[in-house]
């Protein structure tokens, strides 16, 4: 049986009630998101609460974390309550469109999401896992559109996506008058093609876009200095 929890340096993530377990994508986004001048932060599709907790560790901002799945919210609340950051994180059971439309009038300086990304693959018999994994539960276009309505004037949206969705997210950004302000292409090992995309969208156009690459492993379980530097405040063995 898989371990029902994952221990980080400053908090523990239990994931036995959640469809999606702790994974590299969430850790990448939680460590990568730009928290400069962030007082209010929103995590869309929080799952276990891992990204919200990572952002709380890295900042002094207040964080709202929403999810459409009630069991995920229960687990996220338990993980938050047991952490040192409980006073700054609020977990809310709500769909993204519902939250943006009627639940809040707050504006956020940073909105993050590790959204569902399986588009054409077969769905899992476990309905909760399908909702967490497949884009028909939260299409990327809907996510960005709702996030736009919740952004402060200088706010940013940070996402982790399959690299193949780069053109799609660029098109969606353009339709919503957003600009790519940061982009990191995530490569599993040297010489491989990028597998993941860390991308930040902003309503404020910058003179240049900050673009770079991140290689995760030099060889199996031998992490690169760049990946260690990014995640060392969280992983026990870094």
PDB file of N, CA and C in Angstrom, residues 116-156:
ATOM      1  N   UNK A 116      -6.506  20.157 -14.125  1.00  0.00           N
ATOM      2  CA  UNK A 116      -6.631  18.874 -14.830  1.00  0.00           C
ATOM      3  C   UNK A 116      -6.094  19.032 -16.245  1.00  0.00           C
ATOM      4  N   UNK A 117      -5.441  17.986 -16.763  1.00  0.00           N
ATOM      5  CA  UNK A 117      -4.832  18.164 -18.079  1.00  0.00           C
ATOM      6  C   UNK A 117      -4.997  16.988 -19.028  1.00  0.00           C
ATOM      7  N   UNK A 118      -5.633  15.909 -18.626  1.00  0.00           N
ATOM      8  CA  UNK A 118      -5.866  14.813 -19.560  1.00  0.00           C
ATOM      9  C   UNK A 118      -7.056  15.157 -20.435  1.00  0.00           C
ATOM     10  N   UNK A 119      -6.830  15.266 -21.742  1.00  0.00           N
ATOM     11  CA  UNK A 119      -7.865  15.727 -22.659  1.00  0.00           C
ATOM     12  C   UNK A 119      -8.516  14.568 -23.403  1.00  0.00           C
ATOM     13  N   UNK A 120      -7.723  13.707 -24.030  1.00  0.00           N
ATOM     14  CA  UNK A 120      -8.267  12.655 -24.883  1.00  0.00           C
ATOM     15  C   UNK A 120      -8.060  11.247 -24.333  1.00  0.00           C
ATOM     16  N   UNK A 121      -7.453  11.126 -23.161  1.00  0.00           N
ATOM     17  CA  UNK A 121      -7.180   9.795 -22.632  1.00  0.00           C
ATOM     18  C   UNK A 121      -8.442   9.173 -22.037  1.00  0.00           C
ATOM     19  N   UNK A 122      -8.414   7.845 -21.877  1.00  0.00           N
ATOM     20  CA  UNK A 122      -9.551   7.161 -21.273  1.00  0.00           C
ATOM     21  C   UNK A 122      -9.703   7.586 -19.832  1.00  0.00           C
ATOM     22  N   UNK A 123     -10.942   7.706 -19.393  1.00  0.00           N
ATOM     23  CA  UNK A 123     -11.197   8.136 -18.028  1.00  0.00           C
ATOM     24  C   UNK A 123     -11.090   6.964 -17.061  1.00  0.00           C
ATOM     25  N   UNK A 124     -10.651   7.278 -15.889  1.00  0.00           N
ATOM     26  CA  UNK A 124     -10.512   6.298 -14.825  1.00  0.00           C
ATOM     27  C   UNK A 124     -11.893   5.937 -14.281  1.00  0.00           C
ATOM     28  N   UNK A 125     -12.114   4.656 -13.935  1.00  0.00           N
ATOM     29  CA  UNK A 125     -13.401   4.276 -13.352  1.00  0.00           C
ATOM     30  C   UNK A 125     -13.712   5.025 -12.058  1.00  0.00           C
ATOM     31  N   UNK A 126     -12.682   5.438 -11.331  1.00  0.00           N
ATOM     32  CA  UNK A 126     -12.868   6.221 -10.103  1.00  0.00           C
ATOM     33  C   UNK A 126     -13.269   7.638 -10.504  1.00  0.00           C
ATOM     34  N   UNK A 127     -14.535   8.010 -10.241  1.00  0.00           N
ATOM     35  CA  UNK A 127     -15.047   9.293 -10.712  1.00  0.00           C
ATOM     36  C   UNK A 127     -14.283  10.466 -10.133  1.00  0.00           C
ATOM     37  N   UNK A 128     -13.905  10.401  -8.862  1.00  0.00           N
ATOM     38  CA  UNK A 128     -13.179  11.515  -8.247  1.00  0.00           C
ATOM     39  C   UNK A 128     -11.830  11.715  -8.923  1.00  0.00           C
ATOM     40  N   UNK A 129     -11.155  10.619  -9.259  1.00  0.00           N
ATOM     41  CA  UNK A 129      -9.862  10.738  -9.924  1.00  0.00           C
ATOM     42  C   UNK A 129     -10.038  11.295 -11.332  1.00  0.00           C
ATOM     43  N   UNK A 130     -11.125  10.920 -12.000  1.00  0.00           N
ATOM     44  CA  UNK A 130     -11.396  11.469 -13.326  1.00  0.00           C
ATOM     45  C   UNK A 130     -11.621  12.972 -13.260  1.00  0.00           C
ATOM     46  N   UNK A 131     -12.394  13.432 -12.290  1.00  0.00           N
ATOM     47  CA  UNK A 131     -12.639  14.867 -12.135  1.00  0.00           C
ATOM     48  C   UNK A 131     -11.331  15.604 -11.895  1.00  0.00           C
ATOM     49  N   UNK A 132     -10.454  15.013 -11.085  1.00  0.00           N
ATOM     50  CA  UNK A 132      -9.186  15.666 -10.761  1.00  0.00           C
ATOM     51  C   UNK A 132      -8.223  15.681 -11.944  1.00  0.00           C
ATOM     52  N   UNK A 133      -8.374  14.726 -12.882  1.00  0.00           N
ATOM     53  CA  UNK A 133      -7.390  14.563 -13.946  1.00  0.00           C
ATOM     54  C   UNK A 133      -7.831  15.112 -15.297  1.00  0.00           C
ATOM     55  N   UNK A 134      -9.132  15.197 -15.568  1.00  0.00           N
ATOM     56  CA  UNK A 134      -9.604  15.499 -16.916  1.00  0.00           C
ATOM     57  C   UNK A 134     -10.109  16.925 -17.071  1.00  0.00           C
ATOM     58  N   UNK A 135      -9.782  17.513 -18.223  1.00  0.00           N
ATOM     59  CA  UNK A 135     -10.050  18.930 -18.437  1.00  0.00           C
ATOM     60  C   UNK A 135     -11.527  19.267 -18.539  1.00  0.00           C
ATOM     61  N   UNK A 136     -12.401  18.288 -18.783  1.00  0.00           N
ATOM     62  CA  UNK A 136     -13.816  18.655 -18.875  1.00  0.00           C
ATOM     63  C   UNK A 136     -14.381  19.081 -17.526  1.00  0.00           C
ATOM     64  N   UNK A 137     -13.671  18.785 -16.428  1.00  0.00           N
ATOM     65  CA  UNK A 137     -14.099  19.276 -15.116  1.00  0.00           C
ATOM     66  C   UNK A 137     -13.698  20.736 -14.910  1.00  0.00           C
ATOM     67  N   UNK A 138     -12.632  21.184 -15.595  1.00  0.00           N
ATOM     68  CA  UNK A 138     -12.202  22.585 -15.540  1.00  0.00           C
ATOM     69  C   UNK A 138     -11.345  22.888 -16.765  1.00  0.00           C
ATOM     70  N   UNK A 139     -11.974  23.212 -17.893  1.00  0.00           N
ATOM     71  CA  UNK A 139     -11.201  23.541 -19.094  1.00  0.00           C
ATOM     72  C   UNK A 139     -10.253  24.704 -18.830  1.00  0.00           C
ATOM     73  N   UNK A 140      -9.098  24.682 -19.475  1.00  0.00           N
ATOM     74  CA  UNK A 140      -8.097  25.719 -19.262  1.00  0.00           C
ATOM     75  C   UNK A 140      -8.641  27.097 -19.598  1.00  0.00           C
ATOM     76  N   UNK A 141      -9.430  27.204 -20.656  1.00  0.00           N
ATOM     77  CA  UNK A 141      -9.996  28.495 -21.041  1.00  0.00           C
ATOM     78  C   UNK A 141     -10.906  29.050 -19.948  1.00  0.00           C
ATOM     79  N   UNK A 142     -11.692  28.174 -19.331  1.00  0.00           N
ATOM     80  CA  UNK A 142     -12.591  28.603 -18.248  1.00  0.00           C
ATOM     81  C   UNK A 142     -11.795  29.004 -17.011  1.00  0.00           C
ATOM     82  N   UNK A 143     -10.757  28.231 -16.711  1.00  0.00           N
ATOM     83  CA  UNK A 143      -9.908  28.548 -15.569  1.00  0.00           C
ATOM     84  C   UNK A 143      -9.307  29.942 -15.706  1.00  0.00           C
ATOM     85  N   UNK A 144      -8.705  30.233 -16.859  1.00  0.00           N
ATOM     86  CA  UNK A 144      -8.042  31.527 -17.055  1.00  0.00           C
ATOM     87  C   UNK A 144      -9.066  32.652 -17.064  1.00  0.00           C
ATOM     88  N   UNK A 145     -10.201  32.451 -17.710  1.00  0.00           N
ATOM     89  CA  UNK A 145     -11.230  33.495 -17.755  1.00  0.00           C
ATOM     90  C   UNK A 145     -11.727  33.852 -16.356  1.00  0.00           C
ATOM     91  N   UNK A 146     -12.008  32.834 -15.537  1.00  0.00           N
ATOM     92  CA  UNK A 146     -12.460  33.100 -14.171  1.00  0.00           C
ATOM     93  C   UNK A 146     -11.360  33.724 -13.331  1.00  0.00           C
ATOM     94  N   UNK A 147     -10.131  33.268 -13.522  1.00  0.00           N
ATOM     95  CA  UNK A 147      -9.008  33.833 -12.775  1.00  0.00           C
ATOM     96  C   UNK A 147      -8.831  35.306 -13.104  1.00  0.00           C
ATOM     97  N   UNK A 148      -9.032  35.669 -14.372  1.00  0.00           N
ATOM     98  CA  UNK A 148      -8.897  37.075 -14.777  1.00  0.00           C
ATOM     99  C   UNK A 148      -9.840  37.978 -13.990  1.00  0.00           C
ATOM    100  N   UNK A 149     -11.050  37.498 -13.763  1.00  0.00           N
ATOM    101  CA  UNK A 149     -12.035  38.310 -13.053  1.00  0.00           C
ATOM    102  C   UNK A 149     -11.685  38.492 -11.582  1.00  0.00           C
ATOM    103  N   UNK A 150     -10.743  37.688 -11.089  1.00  0.00           N
ATOM    104  CA  UNK A 150     -10.356  37.733  -9.677  1.00  0.00           C
ATOM    105  C   UNK A 150      -8.998  38.387  -9.439  1.00  0.00           C
ATOM    106  N   UNK A 151      -8.325  38.804 -10.514  1.00  0.00           N
ATOM    107  CA  UNK A 151      -6.986  39.371 -10.384  1.00  0.00           C
ATOM    108  C   UNK A 151      -7.018  40.828  -9.946  1.00  0.00           C
ATOM    109  N   UNK A 152      -6.056  41.200  -9.117  1.00  0.00           N
ATOM    110  CA  UNK A 152      -5.824  42.608  -8.832  1.00  0.00           C
ATOM    111  C   UNK A 152      -5.203  43.256 -10.071  1.00  0.00           C
ATOM    112  N   UNK A 153      -5.096  44.561 -10.080  1.00  0.00           N
ATOM    113  CA  UNK A 153      -4.636  45.271 -11.277  1.00  0.00           C
ATOM    114  C   UNK A 153      -3.244  44.840 -11.724  1.00  0.00           C
ATOM    115  N   UNK A 154      -2.398  44.457 -10.787  1.00  0.00           N
ATOM    116  CA  UNK A 154      -1.051  44.001 -11.133  1.00  0.00           C
ATOM    117  C   UNK A 154      -0.869  42.516 -10.818  1.00  0.00           C
ATOM    118  N   UNK A 155      -1.985  41.791 -10.713  1.00  0.00           N
ATOM    119  CA  UNK A 155      -1.934  40.391 -10.323  1.00  0.00           C
ATOM    120  C   UNK A 155      -1.392  39.473 -11.403  1.00  0.00           C
ATOM    121  N   UNK A 156      -1.042  38.245 -10.989  1.00  0.00           N
ATOM    122  CA  UNK A 156      -0.442  37.260 -11.874  1.00  0.00           C
ATOM    123  C   UNK A 156      -1.139  35.912 -11.718  1.00  0.00           C
TER     124      UNK A 156
END
